[in-house]
């Protein structure tokens, strides 16, 4: 049963990516093409998602643990350094080349698209390589220092 | 700047965004975790005991979502059309950059901005800027 909740979260996440158009590389690239015929749709995707998530973080801020009694694992790092900015710039370059970022790429595998499989395999290789240059390869939310009470969210 | 009104889909974009936000809210308020795709996927590359199945379950949900989206909204796959060398290069950069910068569109762009993290705001600004620049170079300088 412990798998059910993340499974549902993944389904809802994927539904949102499908409905919003984020899974369509052409639509993503049309959003990133400011100098061409600009499709602003993805700004609304971002706006809707951030607004709902913002409310969730406010609710979490008033709680000591999650509704399932789990500790909140929120990234604690506040350091803004070259790795953060450089990593984001490299990520954005790849995003602009193919119009795919990690979650929509995974969703496209569900559409049985072999090109999406190829992209994801390359992405996994890139991730493995990125971990070599990263301080803590355990990800944005998983470093041991990241665990903290919700009141500091 | 010219707005492409024909392809502009404000309502489905907003509704899809709300669903993405609800998924982030679910992960936070039930699991206590950030919904960050690159972190969740990347965590499987250095697997740790007791830290595998929730990640796999979430990824399974993403892979299964097109079937449900087809039933609910009639969504069909738009298809990835980039050439193979381009896809490999893009995948490598997306993977490498998201691990080095500790987050992608969902982790920094949605959750990070939503919790008002200055770090995520800087990362989001940086990847948006480089995304805009990359498309500009490819579509308007090189072609």
GROMACS .gro file of C-alpha atoms in nm:
model
  296
    1UNK     CA    1   0.000   0.000   0.000
    2UNK     CA    2   0.297   0.228   0.050
    3UNK     CA    3   0.339   0.230  -0.328
    4UNK     CA    4  -0.016   0.339  -0.394
    5UNK     CA    5   0.028   0.701  -0.289
    6UNK     CA    6   0.336   0.776  -0.506
    7UNK     CA    7   0.170   0.586  -0.791
    8UNK     CA    8  -0.135   0.813  -0.769
    9UNK     CA    9   0.091   1.120  -0.751
   10UNK     CA   10   0.270   1.002  -1.067
   11UNK     CA   11  -0.062   0.946  -1.244
   12UNK     CA   12  -0.194   1.292  -1.155
   13UNK     CA   13   0.141   1.447  -1.251
   14UNK     CA   14   0.134   1.265  -1.585
   15UNK     CA   15  -0.229   1.360  -1.651
   16UNK     CA   16  -0.140   1.723  -1.592
   17UNK     CA   17   0.157   1.701  -1.828
   18UNK     CA   18  -0.064   1.539  -2.096
   19UNK     CA   19  -0.353   1.785  -2.060
   20UNK     CA   20  -0.131   2.092  -2.044
   21UNK     CA   21   0.067   2.016  -2.358
   22UNK     CA   22   0.401   1.987  -2.174
   23UNK     CA   23   0.448   1.641  -2.329
   24UNK     CA   24   0.450   1.789  -2.679
   25UNK     CA   25   0.806   1.899  -2.768
   26UNK     CA   26   0.671   2.120  -3.048
   27UNK     CA   27   0.455   2.312  -2.800
   28UNK     CA   28   0.744   2.347  -2.553
   29UNK     CA   29   0.971   2.479  -2.828
   30UNK     CA   30   0.696   2.718  -2.945
   31UNK     CA   31   0.692   2.857  -2.589
   32UNK     CA   32   1.071   2.890  -2.585
   33UNK     CA   33   1.071   3.066  -2.923
   34UNK     CA   34   1.019   3.425  -2.813
   35UNK     CA   35   1.130   3.565  -3.147
   36UNK     CA   36   0.900   3.345  -3.355
   37UNK     CA   37   0.527   3.278  -3.333
   38UNK     CA   38   0.514   3.265  -2.954
   39UNK     CA   39   0.275   3.024  -2.781
   40UNK     CA   40   0.242   3.149  -2.421
   41UNK     CA   41   0.047   2.842  -2.301
   42UNK     CA   42   0.326   2.700  -2.088
   43UNK     CA   43   0.341   3.015  -1.878
   44UNK     CA   44  -0.013   2.927  -1.767
   45UNK     CA   45   0.092   2.568  -1.692
   46UNK     CA   46   0.364   2.704  -1.468
   47UNK     CA   47   0.131   2.961  -1.311
   48UNK     CA   48  -0.139   2.704  -1.231
   49UNK     CA   49   0.108   2.452  -1.091
   50UNK     CA   50   0.300   2.703  -0.878
   51UNK     CA   51  -0.020   2.853  -0.735
   52UNK     CA   52  -0.156   2.516  -0.618
   53UNK     CA   53   0.184   2.403  -0.488
   54UNK     CA   54   0.225   2.736  -0.306
   55UNK     CA   55  -0.094   2.670  -0.110
   56UNK     CA   56   0.030   2.318  -0.029
   57UNK     CA   57   0.357   2.456   0.110
   58UNK     CA   58   0.161   2.703   0.325
   59UNK     CA   59  -0.044   2.413   0.466
   60UNK     CA   60   0.274   2.210   0.522
   61UNK     CA   61   0.424   2.507   0.705
   62UNK     CA   62   0.158   2.474   0.974
   63UNK     CA   63   0.218   2.104   1.029
   64UNK     CA   64   0.487   1.907   1.212
   65UNK     CA   65   0.458   1.611   0.976
   66UNK     CA   66   0.271   1.503   0.665
   67UNK     CA   67  -0.086   1.369   0.674
   68UNK     CA   68   0.065   1.019   0.659
   69UNK     CA   69   0.285   1.106   0.959
   70UNK     CA   70   0.607   1.139   0.760
   71UNK     CA   71   0.880   1.392   0.818
   72UNK     CA   72   0.900   1.665   0.558
   73UNK     CA   73   1.209   1.622   0.345
   74UNK     CA   74   1.267   1.969   0.210
   75UNK     CA   75   1.599   2.079   0.057
   76UNK     CA   76   1.791   2.283   0.312
   77UNK     CA   77   2.073   2.408   0.091
   78UNK     CA   78   2.060   2.780   0.029
   79UNK     CA   79   2.390   2.803  -0.155
   80UNK     CA   80   2.371   2.976  -0.491
   81UNK     CA   81   2.690   2.872  -0.665
   82UNK     CA   82   2.840   2.792  -1.003
   83UNK     CA   83   2.714   2.434  -0.995
   84UNK     CA   84   2.355   2.546  -0.947
   85UNK     CA   85   2.368   2.807  -1.222
   86UNK     CA   86   2.592   2.605  -1.456
   87UNK     CA   87   2.378   2.295  -1.412
   88UNK     CA   88   2.060   2.492  -1.482
   89UNK     CA   89   2.213   2.653  -1.793
   90UNK     CA   90   2.322   2.310  -1.925
   91UNK     CA   91   1.978   2.168  -1.845
   92UNK     CA   92   1.805   2.455  -2.023
   93UNK     CA   93   2.024   2.405  -2.331
   94UNK     CA   94   1.916   2.040  -2.358
   95UNK     CA   95   1.555   2.143  -2.295
   96UNK     CA   96   1.576   2.395  -2.578
   97UNK     CA   97   1.735   2.142  -2.816
   98UNK     CA   98   1.466   1.874  -2.795
   99UNK     CA   99   1.177   2.036  -2.607
  100UNK     CA  100   1.183   1.761  -2.347
  101UNK     CA  101   1.252   1.772  -1.975
  102UNK     CA  102   1.266   1.466  -1.745
  103UNK     CA  103   0.901   1.405  -1.648
  104UNK     CA  104   0.747   1.463  -1.994
  105UNK     CA  105   1.017   1.241  -2.146
  106UNK     CA  106   0.911   0.957  -1.914
  107UNK     CA  107   0.544   1.018  -1.999
  108UNK     CA  108   0.626   0.994  -2.370
  109UNK     CA  109   0.758   0.641  -2.308
  110UNK     CA  110   0.398   0.563  -2.210
  111UNK     CA  111   0.296   0.671  -2.560
  112UNK     CA  112   0.531   0.395  -2.681
  113UNK     CA  113   0.753   0.645  -2.857
  114UNK     CA  114   1.095   0.486  -2.929
  115UNK     CA  115   1.253   0.831  -2.959
  116UNK     CA  116   1.146   0.907  -2.605
  117UNK     CA  117   1.315   0.586  -2.490
  118UNK     CA  118   1.636   0.695  -2.660
  119UNK     CA  119   1.615   1.039  -2.500
  120UNK     CA  120   1.558   0.887  -2.154
  121UNK     CA  121   1.853   0.647  -2.193
  122UNK     CA  122   2.078   0.941  -2.285
  123UNK     CA  123   1.930   1.138  -1.994
  124UNK     CA  124   2.007   0.857  -1.748
  125UNK     CA  125   2.368   0.845  -1.875
  126UNK     CA  126   2.389   1.223  -1.836
  127UNK     CA  127   2.250   1.198  -1.483
  128UNK     CA  128   2.506   0.934  -1.387
  129UNK     CA  129   2.779   1.159  -1.520
  130UNK     CA  130   2.630   1.463  -1.347
  131UNK     CA  131   2.640   1.280  -1.014
  132UNK     CA  132   3.018   1.246  -1.051
  133UNK     CA  133   3.054   1.624  -1.052
  134UNK     CA  134   2.784   1.685  -0.794
  135UNK     CA  135   2.850   1.739  -0.422
  136UNK     CA  136   2.588   1.496  -0.295
  137UNK     CA  137   2.461   1.259  -0.562
  138UNK     CA  138   2.146   1.179  -0.368
  139UNK     CA  139   1.930   1.443  -0.530
  140UNK     CA  140   1.762   1.767  -0.446
  141UNK     CA  141   1.542   1.645  -0.163
  142UNK     CA  142   1.732   1.354  -0.021
  143UNK     CA  143   2.052   1.479   0.138
  144UNK     CA  144   2.064   1.388   0.509
  145UNK     CA  145   2.085   1.756   0.597
  146UNK     CA  146   1.764   1.812   0.406
  147UNK     CA  147   1.540   1.662   0.670
  148UNK     CA  148   1.389   1.932   0.881
  149UNK     CA  149   1.068   2.034   1.046
  150UNK     CA  150   0.791   2.185   0.842
  151UNK     CA  151   0.793   2.518   1.024
  152UNK     CA  152   1.106   2.618   0.837
  153UNK     CA  153   0.967   2.528   0.495
  154UNK     CA  154   0.714   3.928  -3.043
  155UNK     CA  155   0.412   3.779  -3.216
  156UNK     CA  156   0.164   3.573  -3.018
  157UNK     CA  157   0.045   3.252  -3.183
  158UNK     CA  158  -0.325   3.278  -3.097
  159UNK     CA  159  -0.412   2.974  -3.307
  160UNK     CA  160  -0.207   2.735  -3.094
  161UNK     CA  161  -0.258   2.917  -2.765
  162UNK     CA  162  -0.450   2.680  -2.532
  163UNK     CA  163  -0.505   2.878  -2.212
  164UNK     CA  164  -0.768   2.657  -2.047
  165UNK     CA  165  -0.610   2.317  -2.096
  166UNK     CA  166  -0.274   2.469  -2.001
  167UNK     CA  167  -0.416   2.612  -1.681
  168UNK     CA  168  -0.610   2.296  -1.594
  169UNK     CA  169  -0.304   2.079  -1.664
  170UNK     CA  170  -0.095   2.312  -1.451
  171UNK     CA  171  -0.342   2.278  -1.165
  172UNK     CA  172  -0.315   1.897  -1.192
  173UNK     CA  173   0.065   1.921  -1.178
  174UNK     CA  174   0.028   2.143  -0.872
  175UNK     CA  175  -0.209   1.891  -0.713
  176UNK     CA  176   0.045   1.613  -0.772
  177UNK     CA  177   0.311   1.827  -0.603
  178UNK     CA  178   0.068   1.898  -0.318
  179UNK     CA  179  -0.005   1.527  -0.280
  180UNK     CA  180   0.364   1.432  -0.263
  181UNK     CA  181   0.429   1.706  -0.009
  182UNK     CA  182   0.127   1.666   0.215
  183UNK     CA  183   0.108   1.283   0.208
  184UNK     CA  184   0.466   1.169   0.148
  185UNK     CA  185   0.645   1.474   0.284
  186UNK     CA  186   0.854   1.493  -0.030
  187UNK     CA  187   0.928   1.738  -0.310
  188UNK     CA  188   0.789   1.642  -0.650
  189UNK     CA  189   1.112   1.680  -0.846
  190UNK     CA  190   1.137   1.449  -1.146
  191UNK     CA  191   1.515   1.460  -1.188
  192UNK     CA  192   1.570   1.394  -0.816
  193UNK     CA  193   1.321   1.107  -0.811
  194UNK     CA  194   1.460   0.944  -1.126
  195UNK     CA  195   1.823   1.015  -1.038
  196UNK     CA  196   1.782   0.861  -0.693
  197UNK     CA  197   1.736   0.525  -0.864
  198UNK     CA  198   2.082   0.547  -1.018
  199UNK     CA  199   2.242   0.519  -0.673
  200UNK     CA  200   1.980   0.296  -0.513
  201UNK     CA  201   1.952   0.284  -0.137
  202UNK     CA  202   1.758   0.032   0.071
  203UNK     CA  203   1.401   0.139   0.138
  204UNK     CA  204   1.434   0.428  -0.104
  205UNK     CA  205   1.356   0.252  -0.430
  206UNK     CA  206   0.993   0.148  -0.452
  207UNK     CA  207   0.824   0.483  -0.399
  208UNK     CA  208   1.038   0.625  -0.680
  209UNK     CA  209   0.960   0.333  -0.909
  210UNK     CA  210   0.587   0.363  -0.826
  211UNK     CA  211   0.580   0.733  -0.914
  212UNK     CA  212   0.764   0.671  -1.242
  213UNK     CA  213   0.522   0.387  -1.318
  214UNK     CA  214   0.237   0.634  -1.265
  215UNK     CA  215   0.397   0.871  -1.518
  216UNK     CA  216   0.438   0.591  -1.773
  217UNK     CA  217   0.079   0.474  -1.720
  218UNK     CA  218  -0.069   0.825  -1.736
  219UNK     CA  219  -0.105   0.844  -2.119
  220UNK     CA  220  -0.353   0.554  -2.112
  221UNK     CA  221  -0.563   0.735  -1.852
  222UNK     CA  222  -0.524   1.069  -2.032
  223UNK     CA  223  -0.648   0.904  -2.349
  224UNK     CA  224  -0.959   0.778  -2.169
  225UNK     CA  225  -1.028   1.104  -1.988
  226UNK     CA  226  -0.923   1.373  -2.235
  227UNK     CA  227  -0.868   1.183  -2.558
  228UNK     CA  228  -0.501   1.282  -2.549
  229UNK     CA  229  -0.284   1.122  -2.813
  230UNK     CA  230   0.094   1.134  -2.815
  231UNK     CA  231   0.227   1.434  -3.002
  232UNK     CA  232   0.544   1.247  -3.081
  233UNK     CA  233   0.909   1.333  -3.036
  234UNK     CA  234   1.036   1.448  -3.373
  235UNK     CA  235   1.397   1.557  -3.314
  236UNK     CA  236   1.667   1.363  -3.499
  237UNK     CA  237   1.859   1.089  -3.320
  238UNK     CA  238   2.193   1.271  -3.267
  239UNK     CA  239   1.999   1.575  -3.140
  240UNK     CA  240   1.795   1.357  -2.903
  241UNK     CA  241   2.106   1.194  -2.759
  242UNK     CA  242   2.282   1.529  -2.712
  243UNK     CA  243   1.971   1.684  -2.557
  244UNK     CA  244   1.917   1.387  -2.325
  245UNK     CA  245   2.278   1.397  -2.205
  246UNK     CA  246   2.258   1.772  -2.136
  247UNK     CA  247   1.919   1.748  -1.962
  248UNK     CA  248   2.038   1.460  -1.743
  249UNK     CA  249   2.378   1.610  -1.662
  250UNK     CA  250   2.249   1.961  -1.598
  251UNK     CA  251   1.955   1.855  -1.384
  252UNK     CA  252   2.181   1.653  -1.152
  253UNK     CA  253   2.452   1.919  -1.133
  254UNK     CA  254   2.196   2.193  -1.069
  255UNK     CA  255   1.993   1.962  -0.841
  256UNK     CA  256   1.660   2.002  -1.009
  257UNK     CA  257   1.457   2.047  -1.322
  258UNK     CA  258   1.132   2.207  -1.432
  259UNK     CA  259   0.931   2.034  -1.159
  260UNK     CA  260   1.172   2.051  -0.864
  261UNK     CA  261   1.302   2.405  -0.913
  262UNK     CA  262   1.040   2.545  -1.150
  263UNK     CA  263   0.725   2.433  -0.969
  264UNK     CA  264   0.810   2.327  -0.611
  265UNK     CA  265   1.106   2.559  -0.562
  266UNK     CA  266   0.922   2.868  -0.680
  267UNK     CA  267   0.615   2.764  -0.478
  268UNK     CA  268   0.816   2.752  -0.157
  269UNK     CA  269   0.980   3.083  -0.247
  270UNK     CA  270   1.331   2.937  -0.256
  271UNK     CA  271   1.580   3.197  -0.388
  272UNK     CA  272   1.803   2.911  -0.503
  273UNK     CA  273   1.526   2.765  -0.717
  274UNK     CA  274   1.433   3.109  -0.849
  275UNK     CA  275   1.791   3.155  -0.971
  276UNK     CA  276   1.797   2.804  -1.124
  277UNK     CA  277   1.460   2.855  -1.294
  278UNK     CA  278   1.569   3.191  -1.435
  279UNK     CA  279   1.892   3.032  -1.560
  280UNK     CA  280   1.732   2.734  -1.736
  281UNK     CA  281   1.454   2.944  -1.886
  282UNK     CA  282   1.711   3.192  -2.018
  283UNK     CA  283   1.929   2.921  -2.168
  284UNK     CA  284   1.620   2.748  -2.315
  285UNK     CA  285   1.513   3.075  -2.481
  286UNK     CA  286   1.867   3.137  -2.605
  287UNK     CA  287   1.912   2.784  -2.742
  288UNK     CA  288   1.588   2.800  -2.942
  289UNK     CA  289   1.678   3.148  -3.066
  290UNK     CA  290   2.019   3.030  -3.188
  291UNK     CA  291   1.878   2.719  -3.357
  292UNK     CA  292   1.572   2.876  -3.517
  293UNK     CA  293   1.687   3.227  -3.597
  294UNK     CA  294   2.067   3.225  -3.626
  295UNK     CA  295   2.152   2.882  -3.763
  296UNK     CA  296   1.859   2.825  -3.994
   0.00000   0.00000   0.00000
